[in-house]
XYZ file of C-alpha atoms in Angstrom:
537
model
C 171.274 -74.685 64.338
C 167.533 -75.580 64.293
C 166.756 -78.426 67.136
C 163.118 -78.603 65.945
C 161.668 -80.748 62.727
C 160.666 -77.363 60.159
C 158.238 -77.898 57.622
C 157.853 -78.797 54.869
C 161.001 -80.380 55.573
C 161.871 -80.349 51.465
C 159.949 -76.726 50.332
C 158.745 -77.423 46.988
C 158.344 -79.823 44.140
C 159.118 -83.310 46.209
C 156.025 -84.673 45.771
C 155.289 -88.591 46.449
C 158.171 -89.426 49.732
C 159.805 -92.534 50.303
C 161.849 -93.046 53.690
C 164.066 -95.823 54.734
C 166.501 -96.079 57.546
C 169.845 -97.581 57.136
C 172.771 -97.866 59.707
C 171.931 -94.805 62.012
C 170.868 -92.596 58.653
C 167.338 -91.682 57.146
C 166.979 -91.690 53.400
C 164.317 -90.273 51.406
C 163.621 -90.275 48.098
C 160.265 -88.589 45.397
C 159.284 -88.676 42.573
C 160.246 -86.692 39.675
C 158.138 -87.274 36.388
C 160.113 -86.387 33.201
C 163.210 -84.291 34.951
C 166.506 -85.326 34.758
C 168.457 -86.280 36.847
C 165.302 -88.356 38.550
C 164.647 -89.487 42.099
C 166.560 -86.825 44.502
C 167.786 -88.762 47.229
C 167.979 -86.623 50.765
C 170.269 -87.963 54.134
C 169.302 -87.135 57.887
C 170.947 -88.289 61.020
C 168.789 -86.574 62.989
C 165.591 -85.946 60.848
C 165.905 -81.809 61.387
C 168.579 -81.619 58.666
C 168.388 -83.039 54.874
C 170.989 -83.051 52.608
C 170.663 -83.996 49.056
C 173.338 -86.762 48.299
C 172.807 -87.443 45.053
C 170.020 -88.575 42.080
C 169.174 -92.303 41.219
C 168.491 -91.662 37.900
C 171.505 -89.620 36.864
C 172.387 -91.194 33.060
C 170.918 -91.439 29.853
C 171.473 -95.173 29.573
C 168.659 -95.925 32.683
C 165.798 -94.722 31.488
C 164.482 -92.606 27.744
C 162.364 -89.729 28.722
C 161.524 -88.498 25.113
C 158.376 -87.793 24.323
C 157.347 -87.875 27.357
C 155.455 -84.766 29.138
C 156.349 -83.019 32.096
C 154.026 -84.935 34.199
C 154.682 -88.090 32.909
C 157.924 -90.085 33.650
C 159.052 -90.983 37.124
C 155.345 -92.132 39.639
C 156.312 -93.027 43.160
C 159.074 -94.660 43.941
C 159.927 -96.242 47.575
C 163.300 -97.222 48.914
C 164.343 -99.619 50.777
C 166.839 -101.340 52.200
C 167.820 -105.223 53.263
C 170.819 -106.621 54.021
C 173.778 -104.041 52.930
C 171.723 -103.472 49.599
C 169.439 -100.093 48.839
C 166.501 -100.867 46.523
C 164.276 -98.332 44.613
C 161.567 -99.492 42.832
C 159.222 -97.389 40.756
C 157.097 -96.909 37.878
C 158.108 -95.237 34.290
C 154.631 -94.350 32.929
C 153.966 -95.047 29.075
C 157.370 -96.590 28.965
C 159.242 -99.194 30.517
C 156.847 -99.727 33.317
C 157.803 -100.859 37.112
C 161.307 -101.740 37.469
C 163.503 -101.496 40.839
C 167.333 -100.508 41.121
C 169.880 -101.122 43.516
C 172.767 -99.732 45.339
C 175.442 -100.025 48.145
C 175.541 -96.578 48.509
C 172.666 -94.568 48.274
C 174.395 -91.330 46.748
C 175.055 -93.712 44.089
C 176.035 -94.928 41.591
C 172.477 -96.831 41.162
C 172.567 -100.034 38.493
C 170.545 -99.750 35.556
C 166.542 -100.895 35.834
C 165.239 -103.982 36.197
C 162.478 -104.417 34.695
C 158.891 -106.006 36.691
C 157.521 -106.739 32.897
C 154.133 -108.900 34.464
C 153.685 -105.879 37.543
C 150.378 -104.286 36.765
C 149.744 -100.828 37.367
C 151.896 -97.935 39.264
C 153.285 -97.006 42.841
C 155.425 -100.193 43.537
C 156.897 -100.757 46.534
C 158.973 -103.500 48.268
C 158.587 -105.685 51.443
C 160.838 -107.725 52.795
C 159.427 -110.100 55.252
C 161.822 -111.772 58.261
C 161.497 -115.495 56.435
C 163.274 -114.737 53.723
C 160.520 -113.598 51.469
C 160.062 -110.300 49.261
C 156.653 -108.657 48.099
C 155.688 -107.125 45.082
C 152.988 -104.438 46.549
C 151.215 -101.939 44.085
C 147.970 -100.879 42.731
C 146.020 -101.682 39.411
C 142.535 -101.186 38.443
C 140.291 -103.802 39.673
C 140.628 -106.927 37.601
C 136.846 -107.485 37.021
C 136.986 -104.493 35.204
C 136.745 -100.727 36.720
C 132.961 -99.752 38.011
C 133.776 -95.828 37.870
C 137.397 -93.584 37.556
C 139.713 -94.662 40.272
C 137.881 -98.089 41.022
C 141.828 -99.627 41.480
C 143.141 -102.241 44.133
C 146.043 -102.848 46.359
C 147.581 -105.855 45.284
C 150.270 -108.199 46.566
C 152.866 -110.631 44.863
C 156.175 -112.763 45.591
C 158.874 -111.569 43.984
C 162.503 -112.873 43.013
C 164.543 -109.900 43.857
C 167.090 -110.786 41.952
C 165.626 -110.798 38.392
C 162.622 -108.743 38.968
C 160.632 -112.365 38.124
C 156.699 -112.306 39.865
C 156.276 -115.880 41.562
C 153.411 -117.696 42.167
C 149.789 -115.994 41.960
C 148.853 -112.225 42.387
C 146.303 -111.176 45.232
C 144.530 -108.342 45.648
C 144.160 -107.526 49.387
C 142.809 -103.804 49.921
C 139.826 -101.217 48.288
C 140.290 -98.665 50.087
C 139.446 -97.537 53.965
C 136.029 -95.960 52.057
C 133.190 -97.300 50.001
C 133.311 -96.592 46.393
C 137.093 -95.239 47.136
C 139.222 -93.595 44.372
C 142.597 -94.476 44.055
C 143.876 -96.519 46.372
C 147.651 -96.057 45.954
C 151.341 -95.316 47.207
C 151.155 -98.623 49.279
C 153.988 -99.685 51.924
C 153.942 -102.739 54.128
C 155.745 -103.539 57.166
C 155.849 -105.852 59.799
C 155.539 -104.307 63.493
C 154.816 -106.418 66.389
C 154.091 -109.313 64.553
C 151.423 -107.675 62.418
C 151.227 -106.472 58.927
C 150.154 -103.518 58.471
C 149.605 -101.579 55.472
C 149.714 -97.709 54.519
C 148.698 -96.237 51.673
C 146.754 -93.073 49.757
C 143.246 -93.234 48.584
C 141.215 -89.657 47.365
C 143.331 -88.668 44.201
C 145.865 -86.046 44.529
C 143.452 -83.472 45.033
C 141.387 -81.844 47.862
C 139.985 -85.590 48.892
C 143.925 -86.595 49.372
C 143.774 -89.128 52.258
C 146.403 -90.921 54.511
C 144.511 -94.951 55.492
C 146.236 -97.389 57.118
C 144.843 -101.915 57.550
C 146.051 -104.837 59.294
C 146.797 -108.326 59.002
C 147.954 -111.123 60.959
C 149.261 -112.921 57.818
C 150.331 -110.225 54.726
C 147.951 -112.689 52.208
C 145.158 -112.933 54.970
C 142.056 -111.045 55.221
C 142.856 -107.540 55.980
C 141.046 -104.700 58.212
C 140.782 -101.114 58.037
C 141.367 -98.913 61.066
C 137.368 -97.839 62.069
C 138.498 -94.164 62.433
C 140.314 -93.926 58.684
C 141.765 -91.788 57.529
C 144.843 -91.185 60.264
C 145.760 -88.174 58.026
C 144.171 -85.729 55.734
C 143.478 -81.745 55.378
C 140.220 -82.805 53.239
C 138.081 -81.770 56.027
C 139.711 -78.252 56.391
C 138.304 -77.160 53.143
C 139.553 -75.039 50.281
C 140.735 -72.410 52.314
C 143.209 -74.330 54.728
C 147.057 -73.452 54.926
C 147.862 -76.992 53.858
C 146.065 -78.758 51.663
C 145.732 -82.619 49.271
C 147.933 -84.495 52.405
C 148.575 -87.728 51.434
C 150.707 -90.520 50.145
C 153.061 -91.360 53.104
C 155.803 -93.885 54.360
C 156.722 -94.653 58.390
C 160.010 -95.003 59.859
C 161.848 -95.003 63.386
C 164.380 -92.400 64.347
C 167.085 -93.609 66.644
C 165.769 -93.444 69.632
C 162.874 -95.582 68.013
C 160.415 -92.979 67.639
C 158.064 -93.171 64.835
C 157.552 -90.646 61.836
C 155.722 -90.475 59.120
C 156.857 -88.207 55.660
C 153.895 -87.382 53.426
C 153.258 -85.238 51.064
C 150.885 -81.929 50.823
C 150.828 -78.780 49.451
C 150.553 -74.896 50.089
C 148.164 -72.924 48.492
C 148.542 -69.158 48.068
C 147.053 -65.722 47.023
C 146.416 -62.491 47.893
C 142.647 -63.372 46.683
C 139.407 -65.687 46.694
C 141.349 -67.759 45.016
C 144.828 -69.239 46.048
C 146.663 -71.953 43.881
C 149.853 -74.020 44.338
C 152.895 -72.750 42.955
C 155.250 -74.836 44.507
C 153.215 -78.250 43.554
C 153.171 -81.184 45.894
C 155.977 -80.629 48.897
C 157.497 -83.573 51.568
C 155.972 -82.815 55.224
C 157.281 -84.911 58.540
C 154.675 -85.843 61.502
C 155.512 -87.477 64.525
C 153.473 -91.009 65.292
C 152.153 -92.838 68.334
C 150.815 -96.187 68.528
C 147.316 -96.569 69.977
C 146.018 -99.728 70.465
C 147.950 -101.530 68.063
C 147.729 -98.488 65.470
C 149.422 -96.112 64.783
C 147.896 -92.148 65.200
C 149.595 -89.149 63.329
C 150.403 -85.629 64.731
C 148.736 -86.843 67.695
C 148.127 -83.592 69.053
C 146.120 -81.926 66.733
C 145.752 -84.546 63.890
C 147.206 -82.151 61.595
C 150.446 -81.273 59.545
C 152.034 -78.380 61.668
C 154.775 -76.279 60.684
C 156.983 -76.773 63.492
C 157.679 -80.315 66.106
C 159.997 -80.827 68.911
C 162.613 -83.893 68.752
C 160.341 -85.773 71.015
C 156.898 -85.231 68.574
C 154.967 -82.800 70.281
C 154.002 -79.114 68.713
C 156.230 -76.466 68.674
C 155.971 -72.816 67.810
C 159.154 -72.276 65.354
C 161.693 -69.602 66.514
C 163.355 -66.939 64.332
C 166.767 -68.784 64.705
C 166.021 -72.095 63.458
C 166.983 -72.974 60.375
C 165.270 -74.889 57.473
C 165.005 -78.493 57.245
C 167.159 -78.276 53.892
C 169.186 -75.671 52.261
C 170.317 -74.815 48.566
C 172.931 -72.623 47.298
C 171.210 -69.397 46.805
C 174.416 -68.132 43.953
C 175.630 -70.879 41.728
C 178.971 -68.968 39.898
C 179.101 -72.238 37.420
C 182.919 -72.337 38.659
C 182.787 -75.982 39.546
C 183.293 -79.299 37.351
C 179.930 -80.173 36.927
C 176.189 -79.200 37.991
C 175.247 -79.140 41.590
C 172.765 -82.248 42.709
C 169.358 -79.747 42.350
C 169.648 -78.601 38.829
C 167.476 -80.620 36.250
C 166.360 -80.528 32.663
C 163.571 -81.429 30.917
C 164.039 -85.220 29.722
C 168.102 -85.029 29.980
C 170.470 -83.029 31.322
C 173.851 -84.284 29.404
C 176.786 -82.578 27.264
C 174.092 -81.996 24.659
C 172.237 -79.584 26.937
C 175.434 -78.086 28.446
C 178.995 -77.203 29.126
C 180.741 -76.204 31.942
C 184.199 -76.647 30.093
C 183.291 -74.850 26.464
C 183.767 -70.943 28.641
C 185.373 -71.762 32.219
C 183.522 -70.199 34.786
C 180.042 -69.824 33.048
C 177.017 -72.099 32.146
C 177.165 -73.128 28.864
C 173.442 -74.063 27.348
C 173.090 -75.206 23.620
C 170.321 -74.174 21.513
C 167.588 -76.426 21.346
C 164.051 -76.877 20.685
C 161.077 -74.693 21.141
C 160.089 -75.544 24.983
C 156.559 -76.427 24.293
C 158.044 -79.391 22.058
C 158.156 -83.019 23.752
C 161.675 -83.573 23.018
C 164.879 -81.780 22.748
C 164.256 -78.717 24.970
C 167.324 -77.458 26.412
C 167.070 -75.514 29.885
C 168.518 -75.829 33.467
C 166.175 -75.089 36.607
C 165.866 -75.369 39.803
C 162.361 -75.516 42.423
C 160.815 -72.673 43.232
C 161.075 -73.124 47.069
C 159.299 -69.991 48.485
C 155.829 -68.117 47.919
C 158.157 -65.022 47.289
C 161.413 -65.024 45.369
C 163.999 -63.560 43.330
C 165.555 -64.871 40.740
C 168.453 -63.849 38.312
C 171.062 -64.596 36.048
C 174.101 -63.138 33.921
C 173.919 -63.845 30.431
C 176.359 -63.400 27.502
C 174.844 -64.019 24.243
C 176.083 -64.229 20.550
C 173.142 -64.394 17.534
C 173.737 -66.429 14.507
C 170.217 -66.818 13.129
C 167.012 -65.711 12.903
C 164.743 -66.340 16.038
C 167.983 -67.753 18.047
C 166.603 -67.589 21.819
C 167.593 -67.515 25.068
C 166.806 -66.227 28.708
C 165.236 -66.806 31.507
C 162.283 -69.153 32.016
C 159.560 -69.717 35.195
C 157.794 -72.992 33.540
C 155.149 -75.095 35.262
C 154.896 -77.748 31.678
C 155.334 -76.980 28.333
C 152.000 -74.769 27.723
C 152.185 -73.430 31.372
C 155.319 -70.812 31.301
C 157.174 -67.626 31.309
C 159.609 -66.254 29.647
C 162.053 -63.243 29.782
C 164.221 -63.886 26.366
C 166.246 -61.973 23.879
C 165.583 -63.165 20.245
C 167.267 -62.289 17.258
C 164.553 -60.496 15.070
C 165.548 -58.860 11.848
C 168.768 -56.411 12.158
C 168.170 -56.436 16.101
C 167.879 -58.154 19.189
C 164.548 -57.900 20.845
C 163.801 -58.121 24.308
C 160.747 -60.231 25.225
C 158.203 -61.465 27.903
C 156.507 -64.625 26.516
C 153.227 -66.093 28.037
C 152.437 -70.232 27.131
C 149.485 -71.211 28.703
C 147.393 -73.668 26.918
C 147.053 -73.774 23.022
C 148.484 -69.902 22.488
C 151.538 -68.197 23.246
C 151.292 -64.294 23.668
C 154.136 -62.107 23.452
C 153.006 -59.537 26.347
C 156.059 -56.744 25.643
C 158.881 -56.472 23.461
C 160.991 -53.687 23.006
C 164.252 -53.743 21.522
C 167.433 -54.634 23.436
C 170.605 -53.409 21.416
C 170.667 -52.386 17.554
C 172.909 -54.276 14.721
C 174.838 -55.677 17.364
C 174.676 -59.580 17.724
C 176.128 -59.643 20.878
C 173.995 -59.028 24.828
C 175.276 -58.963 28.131
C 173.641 -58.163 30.761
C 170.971 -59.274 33.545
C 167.794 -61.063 33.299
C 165.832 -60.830 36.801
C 162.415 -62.197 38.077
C 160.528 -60.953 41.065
C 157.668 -63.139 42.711
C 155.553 -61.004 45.357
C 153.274 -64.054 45.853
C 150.752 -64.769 42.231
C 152.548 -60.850 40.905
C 155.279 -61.495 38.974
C 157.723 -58.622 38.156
C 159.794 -58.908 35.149
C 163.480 -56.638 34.759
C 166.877 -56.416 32.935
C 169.547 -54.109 32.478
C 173.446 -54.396 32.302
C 173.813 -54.599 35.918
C 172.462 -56.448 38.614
C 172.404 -53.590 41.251
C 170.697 -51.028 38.355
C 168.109 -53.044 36.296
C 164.947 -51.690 34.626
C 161.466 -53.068 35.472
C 160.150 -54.578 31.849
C 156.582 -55.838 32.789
C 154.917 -55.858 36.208
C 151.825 -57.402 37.834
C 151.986 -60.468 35.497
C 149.479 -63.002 36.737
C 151.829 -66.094 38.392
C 148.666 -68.582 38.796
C 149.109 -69.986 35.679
C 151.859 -71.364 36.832
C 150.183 -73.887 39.347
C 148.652 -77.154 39.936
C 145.384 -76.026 39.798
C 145.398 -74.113 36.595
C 148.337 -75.908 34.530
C 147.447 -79.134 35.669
C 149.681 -81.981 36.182
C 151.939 -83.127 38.937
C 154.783 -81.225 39.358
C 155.738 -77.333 40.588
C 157.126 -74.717 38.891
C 161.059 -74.435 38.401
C 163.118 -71.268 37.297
C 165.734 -71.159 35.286
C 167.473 -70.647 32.038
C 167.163 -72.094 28.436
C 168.308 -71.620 24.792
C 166.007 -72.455 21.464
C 167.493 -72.274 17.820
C 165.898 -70.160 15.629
C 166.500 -72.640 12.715
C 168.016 -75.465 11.559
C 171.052 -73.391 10.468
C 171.523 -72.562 13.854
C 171.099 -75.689 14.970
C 174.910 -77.166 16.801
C 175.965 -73.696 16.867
C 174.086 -71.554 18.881
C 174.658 -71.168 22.171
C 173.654 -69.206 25.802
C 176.382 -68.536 28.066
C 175.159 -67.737 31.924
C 177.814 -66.257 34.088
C 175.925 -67.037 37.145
C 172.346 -67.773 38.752
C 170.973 -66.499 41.412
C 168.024 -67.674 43.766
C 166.738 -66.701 47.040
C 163.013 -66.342 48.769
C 162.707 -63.087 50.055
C 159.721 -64.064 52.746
C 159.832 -67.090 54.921
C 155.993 -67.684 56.024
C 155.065 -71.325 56.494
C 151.352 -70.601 54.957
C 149.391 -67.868 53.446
């Protein structure tokens, strides 16, 4: 058992962390975009180990995702919590806006939203001072309209936490620790020595990603900037830096009242000039000290390191420890219902699946074509490592023409692969499927099995870092390479766009309306596992 914090303490797409602590336990929560179930919320005791616990947005009647891209949804919640109640707040873009939910238990069940319908902008979060008082605290453009892209404000409010009601007049407190700063987001406030103090992201997302903290005696006073901002950021590293776009964090204590901080960053890779970021935007722990009356990150070195002893200083990570978190690496679908990690695109209900229809397997229902905005039906999980393999067992039955199904690596809907079998004519086809912008290229086919309706058999991907290696057969332990050296990079941040990593797993698509309630994948079992375990490349 590890003794030493790992990171990135959650390996890929967690993007935008929220900690709070709660009766001797750490909970931690990100963002999620368009993915159901949304908001993954992760329990420590110690801060080395996370579990996943359960999802706050886990049923239809929450929130409506459709329509809505990958990269849209779900922006930043934080979570809180105040006297024997969890709160979440958070922003649904393009829909219902900033609401919060609550809980007594954080693995749930969460209530439905309530709605902030007057809150401005994105990235809410809550603060509850000691007289009683709560805080609306997000970020909006400016209000006298925005000088340049990003021109936005930190901005404060009274709230009536029971009916999500803005009192009294808005304030904008904070620009940014820079001049002309983007972005000013993700802000958290809390109280510490009888000071305010405020943390939040400013930069954008990108290579300028920045961790700023202020102060204030009184939360609606006039507040100041720490002179050496920002207390954490790769930006100065450059392009070619193992970590990369650190930002957007929240502080906590540990037990033995140690400070923290989660953030998030990312981990670019490539056996070229280039290297991109598979894995999107990942959740990273530092230890803080307080300096001065402010508070200094990863005080050794100023930087996110891979591995920290109990106690906050820089470790070097041994063979034996173990990662911060830990996913079943064979899913045999033999339970009553999906494990916490699995999502869909914009739902993940009986509509999309069955575990019941054929005991013992994955059930997935055709649906849409997976570039369209609303019923796509597939099941995924994160990639977690620069190198992986994944597989899965699949027993198929045509009915109509262009009936799909297989296995899918998918960034968004124009960014993906996909190893399918497709009825075509009097046969069923084997293909590899490229989406990546405006086209879709078929890049082999071949056929899979004659007249017959009917495949089983194996559907495997290989990831050697950006090569991707394609292969099927009718056995897992005898399976015959289909395509090799298939360019992965498409599937990152920096060429799909977006906010979110890329997730493996498998789908179904009717071929027609005909088909359409009666088609159906079944998927004995999946397999995942990363087959290298470097911290950076």
């Amino acid at each position: 058992m590890s003794s030493r914090i790992i990171n990135p303490i959650l390996p890929g797409f967690y993007p935008d962390p929220s900690v709070c602590a709660a009766e001797g336990a750490f909970y931690l929560v990100n963002s999620s975009f368009s993915y159901m179930p949304g908001l993954p919320v992760f329990k420590s005791t110690d801060c080395v180990h996370w579990e996943q616990i359960g999802n706050i947005i886990d049923r239809n009647e929450q929130l409506d995702f459709s329509g809505q891209g990958v990269s849209r949804g779900l922006f930043a919640p934080t979570i809180r919590y105040n006297n024997g109640t969890f709160y979440c707040i958070c922003t649904q873009v393009d829909k219902l806006g900033n609401f919060f939910v609550t809980a007594k238990d954080p693995a749930g069940p969460w209530s439905n939203p309530i709605p902030i319908p007057k809150a401005v902008g994105i990235d809410p979060s809550l603060f509850f001072d000691d007289d009683g008082t709560v805080w609306y605290v997000g970020t909006r453009p400016a209000p006298e309209g925005c000088k340049y892209n990003g021109n936005w404000e930190i901005w404060i409010q009274k709230i009536d936490i029971n009916t999500g009601d803005l009192l009294g007049e808005s304030k904008g407190i904070w620009r940014g620790a820079l001049r002309d700063c983007v972005w000013p987001e993700g802000p958290h406030i809390y109280k510490i020595n009888g000071k305010y103090y405020l943390l939040h992201a400013e930069g954008g997302t990108g290579p300028d990603h920045a961790v700023c903290v202020a102060r204030c005696d009184t939360i609606d006073g006039v507040w100041e900037g720490k002179k050496s901002n920002p207390i954490l950021t790769h930006r100065h590293l450059g392009k070619k830096a193992g970590v990369v776009y650190v930002g957007h964090a929240d502080l906590f204590q540990d037990n033995d009242k140690r400070w923290w901080m989660v953030c998030l960053a990312s981990r670019p890779y490539g056996d070229g000039e280039e290297r991109f970021c598979n894995m999107g935007r990942e959740t990273f722990l530092v230890p803080v000290i307080w300096e001065d009356g402010w508070p200094l990150a990863s005080p050794q070195t100023g930087l996110v390191e891979n591995a920290y002893s109990l106690t906050g200083y820089v470790v070097n990570r041994s063979p034996d420890d173990s990662d911060a978190v830990s996913f079943p690496p064979l899913d045999d679908f033999n339970e009553d219902k999906l494990g916490l990690y699995w999502l869909g695109l914009r739902k993940l209900d009986s509509s999309v699946y069955s575990l019941t229809e054929n005991s013992g397997s994955l059930r997935v229902f055709g649906g849409n074509n997976l570039r369209e905005s609303s019923g796509v039906n597939m099941v995924v999980r994160r990639q977690t490592g620069f190198s992986y393999e994944a597989s899965c067992g699949l027993d198929f039955d045509f009915i109509e023409e262009g009936d799909t199904a297989g296995l899918v690596c998918f960034q968004n809907e124009t960014s993906n692969y996909r190893l399918q079998a497709l009825k075509k004519g009097k046969v069923i086809a084997l293909q590899l499927v490229r989406s990546f912008g405006e086209s879709e290229e078929i890049l082999k086919e071949d056929v899979l099995c004659g007249s017959n309706q009917h495949y089983k058999g194996v559907f495997r991907v290989v990831a050697e870092k950006q090569k991707l290696y394609f292969e099927y057969g009718q056995d897992e332990r005898k399976l015959t390479l289909f395509c090799d050296d298939v360019d992965a990079s498409i599937l990152s941040v920096e060429r799909a766009g977006g906010f979110v990593g890329t997730v493996i797993g498998m789908f179904a698509v009717c071929g027609n309306e005909a088909s359409k309630g009666k088609f159906y994948a079944d998927f004995d079992w999946f397999r995942y596992e990363n087959t290298a375990r470097l911290w950076v490349n």
